[in-house]
Short mmCIF file of C-alpha atoms in Angstrom, two decimals:
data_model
loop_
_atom_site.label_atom_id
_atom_site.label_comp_id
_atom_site.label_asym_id
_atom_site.label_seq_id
_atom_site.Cartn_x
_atom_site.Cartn_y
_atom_site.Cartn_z
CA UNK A 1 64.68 -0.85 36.21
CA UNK A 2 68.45 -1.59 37.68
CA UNK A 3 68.57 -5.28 38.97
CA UNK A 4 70.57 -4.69 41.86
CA UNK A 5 70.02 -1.17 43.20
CA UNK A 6 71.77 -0.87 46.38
CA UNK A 7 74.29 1.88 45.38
CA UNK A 8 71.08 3.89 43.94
CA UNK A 9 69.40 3.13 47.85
CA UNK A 10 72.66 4.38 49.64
CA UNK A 11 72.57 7.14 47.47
CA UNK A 12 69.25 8.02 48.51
CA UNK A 13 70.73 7.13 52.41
CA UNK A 14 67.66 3.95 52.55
CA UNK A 15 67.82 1.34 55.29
CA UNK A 16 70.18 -1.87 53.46
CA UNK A 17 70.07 -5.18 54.03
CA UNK A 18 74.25 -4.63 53.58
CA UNK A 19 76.21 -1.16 51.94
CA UNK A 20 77.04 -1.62 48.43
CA UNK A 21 80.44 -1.92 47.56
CA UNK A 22 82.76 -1.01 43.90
CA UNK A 23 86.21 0.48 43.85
CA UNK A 24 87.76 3.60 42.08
CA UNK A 25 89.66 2.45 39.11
CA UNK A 26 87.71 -0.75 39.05
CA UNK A 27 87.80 -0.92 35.42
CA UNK A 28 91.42 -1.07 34.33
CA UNK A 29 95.29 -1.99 35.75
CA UNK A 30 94.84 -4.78 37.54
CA UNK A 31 92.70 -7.15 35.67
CA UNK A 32 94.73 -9.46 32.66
CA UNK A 33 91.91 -8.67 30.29
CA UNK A 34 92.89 -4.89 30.85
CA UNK A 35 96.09 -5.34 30.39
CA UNK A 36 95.82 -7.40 27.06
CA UNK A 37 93.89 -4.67 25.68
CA UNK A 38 96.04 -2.20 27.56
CA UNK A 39 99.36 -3.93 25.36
CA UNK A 40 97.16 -3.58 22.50
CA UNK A 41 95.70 -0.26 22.17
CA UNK A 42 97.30 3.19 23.55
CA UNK A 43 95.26 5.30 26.11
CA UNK A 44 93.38 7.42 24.52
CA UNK A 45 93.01 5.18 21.51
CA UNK A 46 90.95 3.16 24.42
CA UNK A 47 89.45 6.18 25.92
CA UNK A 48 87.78 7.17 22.16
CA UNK A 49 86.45 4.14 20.97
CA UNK A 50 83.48 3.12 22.43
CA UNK A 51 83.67 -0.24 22.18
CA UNK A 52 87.37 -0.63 23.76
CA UNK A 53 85.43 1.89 26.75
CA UNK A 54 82.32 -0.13 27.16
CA UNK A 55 84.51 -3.18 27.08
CA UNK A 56 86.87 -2.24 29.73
CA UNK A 57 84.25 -0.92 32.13
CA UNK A 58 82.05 -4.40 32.42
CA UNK A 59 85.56 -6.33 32.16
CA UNK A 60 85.09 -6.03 36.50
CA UNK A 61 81.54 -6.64 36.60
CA UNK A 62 82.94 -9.91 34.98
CA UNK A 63 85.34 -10.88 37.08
CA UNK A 64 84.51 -9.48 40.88
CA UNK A 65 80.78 -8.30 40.83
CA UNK A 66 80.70 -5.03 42.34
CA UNK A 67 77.54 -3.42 42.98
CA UNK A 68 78.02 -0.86 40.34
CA UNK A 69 80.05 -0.12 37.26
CA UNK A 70 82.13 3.10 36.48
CA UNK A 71 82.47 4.08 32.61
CA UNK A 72 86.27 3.27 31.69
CA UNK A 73 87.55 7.35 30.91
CA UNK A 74 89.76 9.66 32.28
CA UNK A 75 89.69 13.18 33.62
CA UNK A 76 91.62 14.78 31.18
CA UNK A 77 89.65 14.52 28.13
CA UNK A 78 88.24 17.71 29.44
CA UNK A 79 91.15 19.92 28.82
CA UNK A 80 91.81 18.09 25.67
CA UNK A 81 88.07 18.78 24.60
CA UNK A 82 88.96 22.58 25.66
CA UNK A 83 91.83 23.08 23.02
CA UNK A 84 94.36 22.03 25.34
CA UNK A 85 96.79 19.08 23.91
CA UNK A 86 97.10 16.42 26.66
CA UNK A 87 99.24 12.74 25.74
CA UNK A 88 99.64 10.21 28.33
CA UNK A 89 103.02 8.91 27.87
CA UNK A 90 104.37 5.44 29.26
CA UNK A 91 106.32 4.89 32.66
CA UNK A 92 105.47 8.86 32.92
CA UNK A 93 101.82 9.69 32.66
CA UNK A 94 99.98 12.47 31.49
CA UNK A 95 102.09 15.09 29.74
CA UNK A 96 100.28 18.47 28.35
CA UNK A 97 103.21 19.63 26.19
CA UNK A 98 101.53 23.33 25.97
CA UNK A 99 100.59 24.15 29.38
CA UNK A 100 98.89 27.73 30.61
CA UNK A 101 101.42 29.55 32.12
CA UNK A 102 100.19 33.45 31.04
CA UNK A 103 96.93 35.19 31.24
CA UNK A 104 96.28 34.97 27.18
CA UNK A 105 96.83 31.21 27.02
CA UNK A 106 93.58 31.32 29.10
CA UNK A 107 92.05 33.39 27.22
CA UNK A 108 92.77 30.99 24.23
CA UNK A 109 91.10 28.00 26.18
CA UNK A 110 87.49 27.38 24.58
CA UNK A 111 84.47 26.46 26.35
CA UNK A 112 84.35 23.62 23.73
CA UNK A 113 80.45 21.92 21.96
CA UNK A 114 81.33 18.64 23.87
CA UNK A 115 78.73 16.86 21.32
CA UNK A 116 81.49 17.99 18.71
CA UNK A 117 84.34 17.31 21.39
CA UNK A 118 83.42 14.73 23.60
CA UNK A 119 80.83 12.60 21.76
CA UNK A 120 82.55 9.35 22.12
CA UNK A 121 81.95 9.15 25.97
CA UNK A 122 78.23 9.34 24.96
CA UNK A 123 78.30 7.12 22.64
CA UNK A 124 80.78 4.80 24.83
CA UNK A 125 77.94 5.00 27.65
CA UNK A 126 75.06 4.24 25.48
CA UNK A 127 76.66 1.01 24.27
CA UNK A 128 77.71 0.13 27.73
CA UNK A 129 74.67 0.53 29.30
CA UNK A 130 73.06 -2.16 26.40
CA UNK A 131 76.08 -4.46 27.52
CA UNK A 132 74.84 -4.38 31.34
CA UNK A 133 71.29 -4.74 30.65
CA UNK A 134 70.57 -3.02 33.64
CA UNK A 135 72.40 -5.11 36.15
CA UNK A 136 74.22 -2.69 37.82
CA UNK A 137 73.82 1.00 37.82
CA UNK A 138 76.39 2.96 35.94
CA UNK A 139 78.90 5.95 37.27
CA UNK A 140 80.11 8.51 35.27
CA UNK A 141 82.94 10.94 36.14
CA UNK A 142 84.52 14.17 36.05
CA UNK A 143 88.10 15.89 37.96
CA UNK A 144 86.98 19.11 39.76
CA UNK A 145 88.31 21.94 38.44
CA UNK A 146 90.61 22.78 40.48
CA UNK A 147 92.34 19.22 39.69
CA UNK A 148 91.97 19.62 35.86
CA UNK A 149 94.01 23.31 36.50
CA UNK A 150 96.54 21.46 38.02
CA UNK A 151 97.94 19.43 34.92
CA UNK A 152 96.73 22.08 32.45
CA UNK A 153 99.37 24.78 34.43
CA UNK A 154 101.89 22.28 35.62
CA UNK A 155 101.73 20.19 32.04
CA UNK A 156 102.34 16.83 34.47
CA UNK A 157 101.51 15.05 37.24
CA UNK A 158 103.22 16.85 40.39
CA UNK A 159 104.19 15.90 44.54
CA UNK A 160 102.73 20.04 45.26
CA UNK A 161 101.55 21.23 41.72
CA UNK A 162 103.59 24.32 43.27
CA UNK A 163 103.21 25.96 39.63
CA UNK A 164 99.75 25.69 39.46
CA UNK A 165 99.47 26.78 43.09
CA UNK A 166 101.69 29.79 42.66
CA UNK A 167 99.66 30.50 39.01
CA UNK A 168 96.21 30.92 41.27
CA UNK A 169 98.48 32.90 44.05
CA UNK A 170 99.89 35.64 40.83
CA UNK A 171 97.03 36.07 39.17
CA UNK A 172 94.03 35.14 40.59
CA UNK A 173 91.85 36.72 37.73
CA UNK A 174 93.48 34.66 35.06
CA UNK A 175 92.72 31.72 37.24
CA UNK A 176 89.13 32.35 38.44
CA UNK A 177 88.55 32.88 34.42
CA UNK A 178 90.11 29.00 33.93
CA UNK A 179 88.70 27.43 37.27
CA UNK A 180 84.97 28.90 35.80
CA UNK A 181 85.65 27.55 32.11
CA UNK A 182 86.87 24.19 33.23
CA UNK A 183 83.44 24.08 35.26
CA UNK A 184 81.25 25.08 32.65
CA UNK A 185 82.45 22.61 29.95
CA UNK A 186 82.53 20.35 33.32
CA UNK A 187 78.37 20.97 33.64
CA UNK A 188 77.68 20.63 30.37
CA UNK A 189 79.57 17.13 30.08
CA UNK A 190 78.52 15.73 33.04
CA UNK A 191 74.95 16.91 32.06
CA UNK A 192 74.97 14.98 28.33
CA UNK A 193 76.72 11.64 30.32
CA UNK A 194 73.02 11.83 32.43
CA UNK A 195 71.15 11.93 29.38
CA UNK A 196 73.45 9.40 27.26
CA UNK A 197 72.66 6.79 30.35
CA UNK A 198 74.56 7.35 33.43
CA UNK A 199 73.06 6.86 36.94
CA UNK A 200 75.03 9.10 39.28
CA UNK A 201 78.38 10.93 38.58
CA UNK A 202 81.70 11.65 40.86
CA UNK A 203 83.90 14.33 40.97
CA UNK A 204 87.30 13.71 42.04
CA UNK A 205 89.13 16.44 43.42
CA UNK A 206 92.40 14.64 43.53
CA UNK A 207 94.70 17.35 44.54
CA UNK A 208 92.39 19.54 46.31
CA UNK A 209 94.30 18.11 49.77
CA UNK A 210 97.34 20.40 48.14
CA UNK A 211 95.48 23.87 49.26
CA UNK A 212 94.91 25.33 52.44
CA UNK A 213 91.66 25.43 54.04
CA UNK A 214 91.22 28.96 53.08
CA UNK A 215 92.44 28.46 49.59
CA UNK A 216 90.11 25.18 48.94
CA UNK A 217 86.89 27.45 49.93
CA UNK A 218 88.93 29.60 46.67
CA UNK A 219 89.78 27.97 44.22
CA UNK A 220 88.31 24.18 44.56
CA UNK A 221 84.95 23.99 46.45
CA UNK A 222 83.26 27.09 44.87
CA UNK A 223 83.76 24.94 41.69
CA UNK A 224 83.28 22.29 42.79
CA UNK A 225 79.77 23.51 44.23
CA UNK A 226 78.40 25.06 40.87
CA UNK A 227 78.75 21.40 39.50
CA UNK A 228 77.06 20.23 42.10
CA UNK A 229 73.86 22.52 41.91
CA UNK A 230 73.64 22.31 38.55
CA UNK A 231 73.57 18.08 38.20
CA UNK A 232 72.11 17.62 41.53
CA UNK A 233 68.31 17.54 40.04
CA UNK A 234 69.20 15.62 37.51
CA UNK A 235 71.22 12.36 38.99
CA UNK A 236 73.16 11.67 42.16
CA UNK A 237 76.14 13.28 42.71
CA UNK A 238 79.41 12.23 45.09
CA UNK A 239 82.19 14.74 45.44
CA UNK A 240 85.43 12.90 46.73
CA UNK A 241 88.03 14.95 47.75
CA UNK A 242 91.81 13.48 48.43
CA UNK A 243 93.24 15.03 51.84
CA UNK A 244 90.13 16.79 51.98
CA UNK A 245 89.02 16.05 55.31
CA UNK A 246 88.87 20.20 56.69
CA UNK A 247 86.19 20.32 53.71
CA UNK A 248 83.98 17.68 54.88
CA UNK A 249 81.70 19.90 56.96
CA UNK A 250 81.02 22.49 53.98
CA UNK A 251 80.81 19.46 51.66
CA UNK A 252 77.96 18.04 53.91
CA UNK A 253 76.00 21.25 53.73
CA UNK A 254 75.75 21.08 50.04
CA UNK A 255 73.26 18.56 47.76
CA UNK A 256 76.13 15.85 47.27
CA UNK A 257 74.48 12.55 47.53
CA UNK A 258 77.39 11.12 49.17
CA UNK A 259 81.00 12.68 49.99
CA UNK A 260 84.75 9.80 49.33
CA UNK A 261 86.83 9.89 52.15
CA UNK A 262 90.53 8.28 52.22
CA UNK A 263 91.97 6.38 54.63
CA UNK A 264 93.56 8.98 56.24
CA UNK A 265 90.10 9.99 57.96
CA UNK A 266 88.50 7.41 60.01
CA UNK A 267 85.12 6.90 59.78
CA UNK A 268 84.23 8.06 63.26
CA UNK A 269 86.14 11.62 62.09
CA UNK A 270 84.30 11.55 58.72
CA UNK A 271 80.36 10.93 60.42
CA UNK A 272 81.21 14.02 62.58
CA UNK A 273 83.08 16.48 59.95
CA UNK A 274 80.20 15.57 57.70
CA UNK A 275 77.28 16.50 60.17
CA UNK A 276 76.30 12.60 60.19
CA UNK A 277 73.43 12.63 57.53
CA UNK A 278 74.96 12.68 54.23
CA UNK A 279 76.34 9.30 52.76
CA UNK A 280 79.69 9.01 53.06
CA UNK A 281 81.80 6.59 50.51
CA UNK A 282 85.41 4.95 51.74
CA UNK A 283 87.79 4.18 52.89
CA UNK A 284 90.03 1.38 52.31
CA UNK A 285 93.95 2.32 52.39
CA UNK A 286 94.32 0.65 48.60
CA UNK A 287 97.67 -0.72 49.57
CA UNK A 288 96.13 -2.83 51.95
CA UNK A 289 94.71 -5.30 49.32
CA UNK A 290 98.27 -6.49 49.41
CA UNK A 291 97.40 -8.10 52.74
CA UNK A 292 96.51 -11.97 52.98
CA UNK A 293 92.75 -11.97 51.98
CA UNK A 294 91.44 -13.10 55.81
CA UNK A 295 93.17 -10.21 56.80
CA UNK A 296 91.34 -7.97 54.20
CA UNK A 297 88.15 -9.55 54.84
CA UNK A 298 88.07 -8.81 58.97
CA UNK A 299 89.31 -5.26 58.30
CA UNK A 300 86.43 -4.83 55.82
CA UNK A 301 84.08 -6.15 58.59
CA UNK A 302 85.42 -4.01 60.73
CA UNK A 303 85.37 -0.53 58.81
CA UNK A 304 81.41 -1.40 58.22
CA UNK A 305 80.52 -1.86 61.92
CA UNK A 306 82.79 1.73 62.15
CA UNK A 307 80.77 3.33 59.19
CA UNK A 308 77.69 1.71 59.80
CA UNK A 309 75.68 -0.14 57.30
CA UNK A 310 73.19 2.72 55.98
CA UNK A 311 74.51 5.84 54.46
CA UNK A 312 77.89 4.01 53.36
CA UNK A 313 79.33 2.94 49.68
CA UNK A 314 81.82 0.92 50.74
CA UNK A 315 85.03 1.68 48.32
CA UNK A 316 88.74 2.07 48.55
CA UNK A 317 90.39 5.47 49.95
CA UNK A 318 91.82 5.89 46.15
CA UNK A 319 91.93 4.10 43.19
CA UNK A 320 93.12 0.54 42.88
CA UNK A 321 96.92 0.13 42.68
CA UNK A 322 98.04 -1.99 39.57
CA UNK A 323 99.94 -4.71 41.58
CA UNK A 324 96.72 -6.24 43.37
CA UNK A 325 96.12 -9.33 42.63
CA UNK A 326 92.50 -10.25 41.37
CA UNK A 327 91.48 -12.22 43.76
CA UNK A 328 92.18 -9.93 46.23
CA UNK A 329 90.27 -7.48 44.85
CA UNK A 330 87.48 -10.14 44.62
CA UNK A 331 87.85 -10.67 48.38
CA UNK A 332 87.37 -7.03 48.66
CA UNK A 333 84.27 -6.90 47.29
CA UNK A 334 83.06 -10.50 48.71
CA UNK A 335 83.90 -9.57 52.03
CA UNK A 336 80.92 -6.98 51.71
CA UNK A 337 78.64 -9.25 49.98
CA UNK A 338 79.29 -11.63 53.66
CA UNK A 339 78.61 -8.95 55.81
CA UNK A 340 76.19 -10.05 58.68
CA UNK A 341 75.17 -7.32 61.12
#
């Protein structure tokens, strides 16, 4: 049984004493003990071995005690489990030096054996889950689809991924054929992460906010969606979708556990755009850990009282920036852990 199960209760939308509270990108940039290892070891050198991985993701549980732990990965070992070669480079990011520009470079992307491909995020879960002794429960992630497209057509990170846009806009076969590969090697992974140990997954559609309404329903949620149904019986699931806000109302139709919202959506817009029953997960602007900590503490308060304390992870709007100091972050997470209706 998980010591502290409040993220597991929210999930479930149970009355809380208080929300429970971790951050996206928790486990990495900010914390020294990240970096040290980060100086040490390159990305995916940290990504594959599954002690670095296990390492990196209880490094926060450490330091600022958040209510749950998410497993130290990224999104694009998908792709490079499909055949597709993706390196992160320095000061740059990723880079996929080969990326699908014509109709038979999708038809040369495999739906890979992710046991063969991806068996070090199993194995990296197992051993993490022995290092939390059930304190916490543990997250395990995936990119939507349409997000792992992006890179794999634009071969970098992008401002309007207007290539990988304009691939789905010229032929839309070729991409529904890449959108439904990426999601079944996306089912299938998320599926062996449940049984290697993890307690609810997320799906971050990070660029979804770059389509139209009409082209999200097309080419992101429909994806999306399948993942969805086909985890939902088996663990919690929370779709968070960047600029995603038009989406929230289909979103809150489906059997997500709990939907992310940024901090462009306030929580008073996100209740009603959900339908008000499903959990909702949010959302701190992450550049506002930069302000003085009493500062960070009343706003904290304050988007609680907004949210309400039941049905509500309390998280950041994105990932943690690398420039926040820790005990910032700490103050972040305290402020929940003082929170007195």
């Amino acid at each position: 049984m998980i010591k502290n199960d409040l993220f597991l209760r929210a999930l479930k939308g149970e009355t809380v004493q208080r929300p429970p509270v971790w951050m996206m990108r928790q486990a990495g940039r900010y914390l020294p003990e990240f970096i040290a290892l980060r100086d040490k070891y390159d990305f995916f050198t940290r990504c594959q071995t599954p002690e670095l991985a296990a390492e990196i993701t209880v490094q926060p549980i450490r330091r600022i005690a958040p209510d749950a732990a998410i497993l130290f990965s990224d999104i694009l070992v998908i792709p490079q489990a499909m055949g597709i070669a993706v390196e992160m480079k320095p000061n740059f990011g990723p880079y996929l030096p080969n990326p699908i520009r014509t109709i038979q470079d999708v038809e040369n992307v495999m739906v890979p054996d992710v046991h063969e491909t991806l068996g070090y995020v199993f194995d990296a879960i197992k051993l993490t889950k022995e290092m939390l002794n059930d304190a916490v429960p543990l997250i395990g992630f995936a990119g939507s689809p349409w997000t792992i497209m992006c890179y794999a057509v634009e071969g970098q990170g992008s401002k309007s991924f207007d290539k990988a846009k304009g691939f789905c806009f010229q032929y839309p076969e070729a991409a529904h054929v890449l959108l439904q590969k990426i999601t079944d090697t996306t089912i299938l992974y998320l599926k062996e992460k449940v049984k290697a140990g993890v307690n609810a997954v997320q799906i971050f559609d990070s660029w979804g906010g770059m389509l139209s309404p009409v082209d999200y329903q097309e080419f992101s949620w429909k994806y999306i969606n399948q993942i969805v149904e086909a985890l939902a019986d088996d663990a919690p699931v929370i779709v968070f979708g960047k600029g995603c806000w038009f989406a929230l109302g289909e979103m809150g139709k489906s059997r997500a556990s709990a939907l992310g919202v940024d901090w462009t959506c306030s929580p008073r817009n996100a209740r009603y755009l959900s339908g008000g029953n499903i959990t909702l997960q949010g959302n701190f602007d992450p550049s506002r850990l930069l302000s003085p900590i009493p500062v960070i503490k009343k706003m904290v308060h304050e988007m609680i009282d907004e949210f309400g304390k039941d049905k509500y992870i309390v998280n950041l709007g994105h990932g943690i920036l690398p420039n926040i100091p820790v005990d910032h972050a700490k103050a972040f997470i305290d402020a929940v852990k003082e929170y007195n209706p």
